[in-house]
């Protein structure tokens, strides 16, 4: 799971912090972690990266990409190369790769994520973090998913607020069955009512036992934010499906206003 921590320094004039720091977490089986600092500079925006756990014989490329890390998106700002023997990068940013000028305020509110890649043929991602508007605010709601099948599968449904109002959703399930694929849905009302699906999330298998997804809209494409979900009149179901057994609801739980 990729988490992000932002540390806001002392306030500058007008209430805008003079810099923000983001913790860069290890990705995959890598050993690289670190810190990204974005600060004001008279000539533009100062971006500094400090890495730990780098290979002294390698170089790493840092870039900011559009959207959240779990969603992925195109590269919008190449920050430059980081020597493995120092693990440090300090650069002045004035514009994005497309030539559009950017400012400190725009960058710390940008809907993006940072990735650190090895400068190799396969460009392996070794570290990263959600940045700007995708920063997690710390507001989190946890809901229990109770078993409703003989398999005894149960778990949790967690929503976390991003700075831009979007929602990071995490589903975890225990006692999964190897032959099943699991799909999570958010429905209107309560389980006692006729099912009306509002949001269809992704699928996961018995090996993974979990799913992370960014939620920005319902199935009808209407916008829904974290505040809406935290107060939602609805419930969550996890449906297990296999070729031999068909599909069945294996776990469910109330969320928002319906939660106990």
PDB file of C-alpha atoms in Angstrom:
ATOM      1  CA  UNK A   1       0.000   0.000   0.000  1.00  0.00           C
ATOM      2  CA  UNK A   2       1.375   3.384  -0.928  1.00  0.00           C
ATOM      3  CA  UNK A   3       0.916   6.072   1.705  1.00  0.00           C
ATOM      4  CA  UNK A   4       1.893   9.711   1.682  1.00  0.00           C
ATOM      5  CA  UNK A   5       2.804  12.023   4.516  1.00  0.00           C
ATOM      6  CA  UNK A   6       3.021  15.773   3.986  1.00  0.00           C
ATOM      7  CA  UNK A   7       4.752  17.986   6.498  1.00  0.00           C
ATOM      8  CA  UNK A   8       3.808  21.646   6.221  1.00  0.00           C
ATOM      9  CA  UNK A   9       6.381  24.122   7.468  1.00  0.00           C
ATOM     10  CA  UNK A  10       5.750  27.514   9.052  1.00  0.00           C
ATOM     11  CA  UNK A  11       3.172  29.734   7.384  1.00  0.00           C
ATOM     12  CA  UNK A  12       4.257  32.449   5.009  1.00  0.00           C
ATOM     13  CA  UNK A  13       2.423  35.689   4.316  1.00  0.00           C
ATOM     14  CA  UNK A  14      -1.161  35.126   3.187  1.00  0.00           C
ATOM     15  CA  UNK A  15      -1.328  31.792   5.019  1.00  0.00           C
ATOM     16  CA  UNK A  16       0.445  29.828   2.265  1.00  0.00           C
ATOM     17  CA  UNK A  17       3.157  27.517   3.661  1.00  0.00           C
ATOM     18  CA  UNK A  18       6.621  28.266   2.197  1.00  0.00           C
ATOM     19  CA  UNK A  19       7.296  24.577   1.564  1.00  0.00           C
ATOM     20  CA  UNK A  20       5.806  21.106   1.687  1.00  0.00           C
ATOM     21  CA  UNK A  21       7.503  17.790   2.250  1.00  0.00           C
ATOM     22  CA  UNK A  22       6.359  14.385   1.007  1.00  0.00           C
ATOM     23  CA  UNK A  23       7.657  11.026   2.194  1.00  0.00           C
ATOM     24  CA  UNK A  24       8.712   8.737  -0.664  1.00  0.00           C
ATOM     25  CA  UNK A  25       7.876   5.102   0.060  1.00  0.00           C
ATOM     26  CA  UNK A  26       9.556   1.974  -1.288  1.00  0.00           C
ATOM     27  CA  UNK A  27       7.884   0.381  -4.303  1.00  0.00           C
ATOM     28  CA  UNK A  28       7.808  -3.336  -5.012  1.00  0.00           C
ATOM     29  CA  UNK A  29      10.839  -5.139  -3.634  1.00  0.00           C
ATOM     30  CA  UNK A  30      13.026  -2.040  -3.826  1.00  0.00           C
ATOM     31  CA  UNK A  31      15.071  -0.509  -1.021  1.00  0.00           C
ATOM     32  CA  UNK A  32      14.797   3.146  -2.029  1.00  0.00           C
ATOM     33  CA  UNK A  33      12.881   5.625   0.130  1.00  0.00           C
ATOM     34  CA  UNK A  34      13.291   9.321   0.728  1.00  0.00           C
ATOM     35  CA  UNK A  35      11.820  12.790   0.834  1.00  0.00           C
ATOM     36  CA  UNK A  36      10.534  15.322  -1.692  1.00  0.00           C
ATOM     37  CA  UNK A  37      10.560  19.001  -0.730  1.00  0.00           C
ATOM     38  CA  UNK A  38       8.725  21.656  -2.749  1.00  0.00           C
ATOM     39  CA  UNK A  39       9.457  25.268  -1.791  1.00  0.00           C
ATOM     40  CA  UNK A  40       9.076  28.815  -3.029  1.00  0.00           C
ATOM     41  CA  UNK A  41      11.935  30.406  -4.939  1.00  0.00           C
ATOM     42  CA  UNK A  42      12.150  33.828  -6.534  1.00  0.00           C
ATOM     43  CA  UNK A  43      13.101  32.265  -9.840  1.00  0.00           C
ATOM     44  CA  UNK A  44      10.420  29.562  -9.805  1.00  0.00           C
ATOM     45  CA  UNK A  45       9.723  26.511  -7.657  1.00  0.00           C
ATOM     46  CA  UNK A  46      12.556  24.770  -5.836  1.00  0.00           C
ATOM     47  CA  UNK A  47      12.246  20.973  -5.860  1.00  0.00           C
ATOM     48  CA  UNK A  48      14.665  18.895  -3.786  1.00  0.00           C
ATOM     49  CA  UNK A  49      14.814  15.111  -3.449  1.00  0.00           C
ATOM     50  CA  UNK A  50      16.851  13.117  -0.945  1.00  0.00           C
ATOM     51  CA  UNK A  51      16.949   9.330  -1.306  1.00  0.00           C
ATOM     52  CA  UNK A  52      18.150   6.542   0.966  1.00  0.00           C
ATOM     53  CA  UNK A  53      18.923   2.962  -0.018  1.00  0.00           C
ATOM     54  CA  UNK A  54      20.183   3.758  -3.518  1.00  0.00           C
ATOM     55  CA  UNK A  55      22.768   1.713  -5.406  1.00  0.00           C
ATOM     56  CA  UNK A  56      25.941   3.852  -5.771  1.00  0.00           C
ATOM     57  CA  UNK A  57      26.538   2.333  -9.208  1.00  0.00           C
ATOM     58  CA  UNK A  58      23.148   3.397 -10.598  1.00  0.00           C
ATOM     59  CA  UNK A  59      21.334   6.567 -11.595  1.00  0.00           C
ATOM     60  CA  UNK A  60      17.679   7.288 -10.960  1.00  0.00           C
ATOM     61  CA  UNK A  61      15.185   9.465 -12.822  1.00  0.00           C
ATOM     62  CA  UNK A  62      12.554  11.513 -10.971  1.00  0.00           C
ATOM     63  CA  UNK A  63       9.332  12.715 -12.559  1.00  0.00           C
ATOM     64  CA  UNK A  64       5.861  13.930 -11.654  1.00  0.00           C
ATOM     65  CA  UNK A  65       2.966  12.167 -13.372  1.00  0.00           C
ATOM     66  CA  UNK A  66      -0.698  13.045 -13.742  1.00  0.00           C
ATOM     67  CA  UNK A  67      -3.371  11.560 -11.427  1.00  0.00           C
ATOM     68  CA  UNK A  68      -2.959   9.327  -8.369  1.00  0.00           C
ATOM     69  CA  UNK A  69      -0.299   6.625  -8.213  1.00  0.00           C
ATOM     70  CA  UNK A  70      -2.852   3.785  -8.136  1.00  0.00           C
ATOM     71  CA  UNK A  71      -4.490   5.221 -11.268  1.00  0.00           C
ATOM     72  CA  UNK A  72      -1.361   6.117 -13.202  1.00  0.00           C
ATOM     73  CA  UNK A  73      -1.008   8.837 -15.797  1.00  0.00           C
ATOM     74  CA  UNK A  74       1.322  10.497 -18.313  1.00  0.00           C
ATOM     75  CA  UNK A  75       4.604  12.143 -17.357  1.00  0.00           C
ATOM     76  CA  UNK A  76       4.053  15.890 -17.000  1.00  0.00           C
ATOM     77  CA  UNK A  77       7.249  17.120 -15.323  1.00  0.00           C
ATOM     78  CA  UNK A  78      10.704  15.577 -15.648  1.00  0.00           C
ATOM     79  CA  UNK A  79      12.764  16.612 -12.629  1.00  0.00           C
ATOM     80  CA  UNK A  80      16.079  15.071 -13.636  1.00  0.00           C
ATOM     81  CA  UNK A  81      18.649  12.413 -12.779  1.00  0.00           C
ATOM     82  CA  UNK A  82      19.729  11.445  -9.272  1.00  0.00           C
ATOM     83  CA  UNK A  83      23.207   9.881  -8.843  1.00  0.00           C
ATOM     84  CA  UNK A  84      23.027   6.756  -6.713  1.00  0.00           C
ATOM     85  CA  UNK A  85      26.198   7.679  -4.842  1.00  0.00           C
ATOM     86  CA  UNK A  86      24.635  10.901  -3.490  1.00  0.00           C
ATOM     87  CA  UNK A  87      20.892  10.231  -3.648  1.00  0.00           C
ATOM     88  CA  UNK A  88      20.287  13.960  -4.043  1.00  0.00           C
ATOM     89  CA  UNK A  89      18.599  16.223  -6.577  1.00  0.00           C
ATOM     90  CA  UNK A  90      17.995  19.968  -6.346  1.00  0.00           C
ATOM     91  CA  UNK A  91      16.371  21.702  -9.295  1.00  0.00           C
ATOM     92  CA  UNK A  92      14.487  24.879 -10.140  1.00  0.00           C
ATOM     93  CA  UNK A  93      11.148  24.346 -11.896  1.00  0.00           C
ATOM     94  CA  UNK A  94       9.528  27.062 -14.012  1.00  0.00           C
ATOM     95  CA  UNK A  95       7.367  25.098 -16.441  1.00  0.00           C
ATOM     96  CA  UNK A  96       5.920  21.672 -17.181  1.00  0.00           C
ATOM     97  CA  UNK A  97       7.214  19.452 -19.986  1.00  0.00           C
ATOM     98  CA  UNK A  98       4.625  20.930 -22.366  1.00  0.00           C
ATOM     99  CA  UNK A  99       6.020  24.422 -21.824  1.00  0.00           C
ATOM    100  CA  UNK A 100       3.168  25.718 -19.643  1.00  0.00           C
ATOM    101  CA  UNK A 101       4.447  27.887 -16.797  1.00  0.00           C
ATOM    102  CA  UNK A 102       3.786  26.640 -13.275  1.00  0.00           C
ATOM    103  CA  UNK A 103       3.959  28.159  -9.794  1.00  0.00           C
ATOM    104  CA  UNK A 104       4.464  26.939  -6.238  1.00  0.00           C
ATOM    105  CA  UNK A 105       0.732  27.131  -5.518  1.00  0.00           C
ATOM    106  CA  UNK A 106      -0.133  25.181  -8.677  1.00  0.00           C
ATOM    107  CA  UNK A 107       2.468  22.503  -7.989  1.00  0.00           C
ATOM    108  CA  UNK A 108       1.473  21.825  -4.353  1.00  0.00           C
ATOM    109  CA  UNK A 109      -2.153  21.507  -5.486  1.00  0.00           C
ATOM    110  CA  UNK A 110      -1.413  19.460  -8.613  1.00  0.00           C
ATOM    111  CA  UNK A 111      -3.377  16.245  -9.193  1.00  0.00           C
ATOM    112  CA  UNK A 112      -0.319  14.047  -9.523  1.00  0.00           C
ATOM    113  CA  UNK A 113       2.205  11.594  -8.153  1.00  0.00           C
ATOM    114  CA  UNK A 114       5.999  11.355  -8.112  1.00  0.00           C
ATOM    115  CA  UNK A 115       7.897   8.273  -9.269  1.00  0.00           C
ATOM    116  CA  UNK A 116      11.575   7.422  -8.910  1.00  0.00           C
ATOM    117  CA  UNK A 117      12.767   5.028 -11.626  1.00  0.00           C
ATOM    118  CA  UNK A 118      16.071   3.301 -12.211  1.00  0.00           C
ATOM    119  CA  UNK A 119      17.857   4.626 -15.286  1.00  0.00           C
ATOM    120  CA  UNK A 120      17.799   1.213 -16.947  1.00  0.00           C
ATOM    121  CA  UNK A 121      16.221  -0.355 -20.020  1.00  0.00           C
ATOM    122  CA  UNK A 122      13.094  -1.403 -18.113  1.00  0.00           C
ATOM    123  CA  UNK A 123      12.904   1.826 -16.025  1.00  0.00           C
ATOM    124  CA  UNK A 124      11.933  -0.040 -12.845  1.00  0.00           C
ATOM    125  CA  UNK A 125       9.945   2.063 -10.367  1.00  0.00           C
ATOM    126  CA  UNK A 126      11.687   1.923  -6.974  1.00  0.00           C
ATOM    127  CA  UNK A 127       9.997   4.682  -4.966  1.00  0.00           C
ATOM    128  CA  UNK A 128       7.153   7.192  -5.119  1.00  0.00           C
ATOM    129  CA  UNK A 129       4.361   9.158  -3.483  1.00  0.00           C
ATOM    130  CA  UNK A 130       1.118  10.923  -4.248  1.00  0.00           C
ATOM    131  CA  UNK A 131       1.689  14.684  -4.287  1.00  0.00           C
ATOM    132  CA  UNK A 132      -0.215  17.955  -4.437  1.00  0.00           C
ATOM    133  CA  UNK A 133      -3.966  17.520  -4.506  1.00  0.00           C
ATOM    134  CA  UNK A 134      -3.595  13.759  -4.029  1.00  0.00           C
ATOM    135  CA  UNK A 135      -2.024  14.175  -0.593  1.00  0.00           C
ATOM    136  CA  UNK A 136      -3.954  12.287   2.074  1.00  0.00           C
ATOM    137  CA  UNK A 137      -5.479  14.631   4.670  1.00  0.00           C
ATOM    138  CA  UNK A 138      -5.604  12.102   7.496  1.00  0.00           C
ATOM    139  CA  UNK A 139      -9.409  11.839   7.479  1.00  0.00           C
ATOM    140  CA  UNK A 140     -10.246   8.125   7.369  1.00  0.00           C
ATOM    141  CA  UNK A 141     -13.379   6.024   7.889  1.00  0.00           C
ATOM    142  CA  UNK A 142     -13.226   2.264   8.490  1.00  0.00           C
ATOM    143  CA  UNK A 143     -16.176  -0.081   7.999  1.00  0.00           C
ATOM    144  CA  UNK A 144     -16.508  -3.790   8.763  1.00  0.00           C
ATOM    145  CA  UNK A 145     -17.525  -6.263   6.080  1.00  0.00           C
ATOM    146  CA  UNK A 146     -19.342  -9.182   7.700  1.00  0.00           C
ATOM    147  CA  UNK A 147     -19.552 -12.688   6.290  1.00  0.00           C
ATOM    148  CA  UNK A 148     -22.830 -13.617   4.575  1.00  0.00           C
ATOM    149  CA  UNK A 149     -21.761 -16.953   3.066  1.00  0.00           C
ATOM    150  CA  UNK A 150     -20.650 -20.391   4.209  1.00  0.00           C
ATOM    151  CA  UNK A 151     -17.066 -19.550   3.234  1.00  0.00           C
ATOM    152  CA  UNK A 152     -16.802 -17.174   6.183  1.00  0.00           C
ATOM    153  CA  UNK A 153     -15.112 -14.400   4.177  1.00  0.00           C
ATOM    154  CA  UNK A 154     -15.007 -11.067   6.000  1.00  0.00           C
ATOM    155  CA  UNK A 155     -12.938  -7.912   5.917  1.00  0.00           C
ATOM    156  CA  UNK A 156     -12.812  -4.126   5.967  1.00  0.00           C
ATOM    157  CA  UNK A 157     -13.740  -1.254   3.670  1.00  0.00           C
ATOM    158  CA  UNK A 158     -11.704   1.915   4.260  1.00  0.00           C
ATOM    159  CA  UNK A 159     -12.025   5.362   2.703  1.00  0.00           C
ATOM    160  CA  UNK A 160      -9.358   8.054   3.048  1.00  0.00           C
ATOM    161  CA  UNK A 161      -9.696  11.693   2.005  1.00  0.00           C
ATOM    162  CA  UNK A 162      -7.346  13.358  -0.436  1.00  0.00           C
ATOM    163  CA  UNK A 163      -6.590  17.081  -0.420  1.00  0.00           C
ATOM    164  CA  UNK A 164      -8.572  17.512  -3.664  1.00  0.00           C
ATOM    165  CA  UNK A 165     -11.640  15.819  -2.159  1.00  0.00           C
ATOM    166  CA  UNK A 166     -11.137  12.522  -3.981  1.00  0.00           C
ATOM    167  CA  UNK A 167     -11.264   9.236  -2.085  1.00  0.00           C
ATOM    168  CA  UNK A 168      -8.688   6.480  -1.728  1.00  0.00           C
ATOM    169  CA  UNK A 169     -10.656   3.275  -1.170  1.00  0.00           C
ATOM    170  CA  UNK A 170      -9.122   0.104   0.285  1.00  0.00           C
ATOM    171  CA  UNK A 171     -10.891  -3.267   0.468  1.00  0.00           C
ATOM    172  CA  UNK A 172      -9.386  -6.219   2.347  1.00  0.00           C
ATOM    173  CA  UNK A 173     -10.877  -9.693   2.639  1.00  0.00           C
ATOM    174  CA  UNK A 174      -9.879 -12.767   4.659  1.00  0.00           C
ATOM    175  CA  UNK A 175     -10.737 -16.450   4.167  1.00  0.00           C
ATOM    176  CA  UNK A 176     -10.893 -16.078   0.395  1.00  0.00           C
ATOM    177  CA  UNK A 177     -11.355 -19.108  -1.865  1.00  0.00           C
ATOM    178  CA  UNK A 178      -8.680 -19.883  -4.524  1.00  0.00           C
ATOM    179  CA  UNK A 179     -11.146 -20.417  -7.375  1.00  0.00           C
ATOM    180  CA  UNK A 180     -12.948 -17.119  -6.840  1.00  0.00           C
ATOM    181  CA  UNK A 181     -12.579 -13.598  -8.230  1.00  0.00           C
ATOM    182  CA  UNK A 182     -13.989 -10.865  -5.999  1.00  0.00           C
ATOM    183  CA  UNK A 183     -15.720  -7.636  -7.049  1.00  0.00           C
ATOM    184  CA  UNK A 184     -16.710  -4.820  -4.685  1.00  0.00           C
ATOM    185  CA  UNK A 185     -19.751  -2.589  -5.173  1.00  0.00           C
ATOM    186  CA  UNK A 186     -21.281   0.329  -3.288  1.00  0.00           C
ATOM    187  CA  UNK A 187     -25.084   0.219  -3.287  1.00  0.00           C
ATOM    188  CA  UNK A 188     -27.810   2.667  -2.309  1.00  0.00           C
ATOM    189  CA  UNK A 189     -29.934   2.130   0.794  1.00  0.00           C
ATOM    190  CA  UNK A 190     -29.638  -0.966   2.973  1.00  0.00           C
ATOM    191  CA  UNK A 191     -29.318  -4.720   2.323  1.00  0.00           C
ATOM    192  CA  UNK A 192     -33.019  -5.079   3.159  1.00  0.00           C
ATOM    193  CA  UNK A 193     -33.956  -3.049   0.056  1.00  0.00           C
ATOM    194  CA  UNK A 194     -33.837  -3.967  -3.633  1.00  0.00           C
ATOM    195  CA  UNK A 195     -30.171  -3.672  -4.741  1.00  0.00           C
ATOM    196  CA  UNK A 196     -29.258  -0.508  -6.660  1.00  0.00           C
ATOM    197  CA  UNK A 197     -25.560  -0.341  -7.564  1.00  0.00           C
ATOM    198  CA  UNK A 198     -24.099   3.170  -7.288  1.00  0.00           C
ATOM    199  CA  UNK A 199     -20.370   2.501  -7.701  1.00  0.00           C
ATOM    200  CA  UNK A 200     -18.667  -0.555  -9.180  1.00  0.00           C
ATOM    201  CA  UNK A 201     -15.101  -0.982  -8.000  1.00  0.00           C
ATOM    202  CA  UNK A 202     -12.416  -3.266  -9.388  1.00  0.00           C
ATOM    203  CA  UNK A 203     -11.771  -6.967  -8.873  1.00  0.00           C
ATOM    204  CA  UNK A 204      -9.135  -8.936  -6.988  1.00  0.00           C
ATOM    205  CA  UNK A 205      -8.276 -12.597  -6.592  1.00  0.00           C
ATOM    206  CA  UNK A 206      -7.848 -14.873  -3.586  1.00  0.00           C
ATOM    207  CA  UNK A 207      -4.069 -14.444  -3.641  1.00  0.00           C
ATOM    208  CA  UNK A 208      -4.130 -10.629  -3.414  1.00  0.00           C
ATOM    209  CA  UNK A 209      -7.034 -10.466  -0.929  1.00  0.00           C
ATOM    210  CA  UNK A 210      -7.197  -6.675  -1.329  1.00  0.00           C
ATOM    211  CA  UNK A 211      -7.999  -3.803  -3.660  1.00  0.00           C
ATOM    212  CA  UNK A 212      -7.075  -0.114  -3.737  1.00  0.00           C
ATOM    213  CA  UNK A 213      -8.891   2.321  -5.996  1.00  0.00           C
ATOM    214  CA  UNK A 214      -9.362   6.056  -6.410  1.00  0.00           C
ATOM    215  CA  UNK A 215     -13.032   7.116  -6.346  1.00  0.00           C
ATOM    216  CA  UNK A 216     -14.057  10.343  -8.075  1.00  0.00           C
ATOM    217  CA  UNK A 217     -17.471   9.522  -9.548  1.00  0.00           C
ATOM    218  CA  UNK A 218     -20.408   7.118  -9.477  1.00  0.00           C
ATOM    219  CA  UNK A 219     -21.306   4.692 -12.265  1.00  0.00           C
ATOM    220  CA  UNK A 220     -23.632   7.324 -13.749  1.00  0.00           C
ATOM    221  CA  UNK A 221     -20.569   9.637 -13.976  1.00  0.00           C
ATOM    222  CA  UNK A 222     -21.881  12.065 -11.353  1.00  0.00           C
ATOM    223  CA  UNK A 223     -19.145  13.454  -9.093  1.00  0.00           C
ATOM    224  CA  UNK A 224     -18.819  12.015  -5.602  1.00  0.00           C
ATOM    225  CA  UNK A 225     -16.255  13.167  -3.044  1.00  0.00           C
ATOM    226  CA  UNK A 226     -14.976  11.843   0.267  1.00  0.00           C
ATOM    227  CA  UNK A 227     -17.431  13.956   2.261  1.00  0.00           C
ATOM    228  CA  UNK A 228     -20.314  12.476   0.243  1.00  0.00           C
ATOM    229  CA  UNK A 229     -19.117   8.906   0.795  1.00  0.00           C
ATOM    230  CA  UNK A 230     -18.531   9.417   4.514  1.00  0.00           C
ATOM    231  CA  UNK A 231     -22.182  10.514   4.824  1.00  0.00           C
ATOM    232  CA  UNK A 232     -23.579   8.133   2.198  1.00  0.00           C
ATOM    233  CA  UNK A 233     -26.852   6.268   2.658  1.00  0.00           C
ATOM    234  CA  UNK A 234     -25.538   2.959   1.429  1.00  0.00           C
ATOM    235  CA  UNK A 235     -23.715  -0.308   1.936  1.00  0.00           C
ATOM    236  CA  UNK A 236     -20.870  -2.312   0.404  1.00  0.00           C
ATOM    237  CA  UNK A 237     -21.010  -5.841  -0.987  1.00  0.00           C
ATOM    238  CA  UNK A 238     -18.191  -8.129  -2.064  1.00  0.00           C
ATOM    239  CA  UNK A 239     -19.314 -10.638  -4.691  1.00  0.00           C
ATOM    240  CA  UNK A 240     -17.317 -13.825  -5.256  1.00  0.00           C
ATOM    241  CA  UNK A 241     -17.514 -15.483  -8.666  1.00  0.00           C
ATOM    242  CA  UNK A 242     -16.160 -18.747 -10.055  1.00  0.00           C
ATOM    243  CA  UNK A 243     -16.806 -20.826 -13.178  1.00  0.00           C
ATOM    244  CA  UNK A 244     -18.044 -23.795 -11.173  1.00  0.00           C
ATOM    245  CA  UNK A 245     -20.145 -22.008  -8.538  1.00  0.00           C
ATOM    246  CA  UNK A 246     -21.384 -18.868 -10.277  1.00  0.00           C
ATOM    247  CA  UNK A 247     -21.593 -15.664  -8.226  1.00  0.00           C
ATOM    248  CA  UNK A 248     -22.676 -14.938  -4.679  1.00  0.00           C
ATOM    249  CA  UNK A 249     -22.372 -12.158  -2.119  1.00  0.00           C
ATOM    250  CA  UNK A 250     -19.737 -13.285   0.395  1.00  0.00           C
ATOM    251  CA  UNK A 251     -19.392 -10.187   2.592  1.00  0.00           C
ATOM    252  CA  UNK A 252     -21.171  -6.886   3.134  1.00  0.00           C
ATOM    253  CA  UNK A 253     -21.374  -3.927   5.487  1.00  0.00           C
ATOM    254  CA  UNK A 254     -23.152  -0.610   5.960  1.00  0.00           C
ATOM    255  CA  UNK A 255     -21.258   2.629   5.327  1.00  0.00           C
ATOM    256  CA  UNK A 256     -21.773   6.352   5.875  1.00  0.00           C
ATOM    257  CA  UNK A 257     -25.002   7.244   7.679  1.00  0.00           C
ATOM    258  CA  UNK A 258     -26.002   3.574   7.730  1.00  0.00           C
ATOM    259  CA  UNK A 259     -22.927   2.459   9.670  1.00  0.00           C
ATOM    260  CA  UNK A 260     -23.389   1.654  13.374  1.00  0.00           C
TER     261      UNK A 260
END
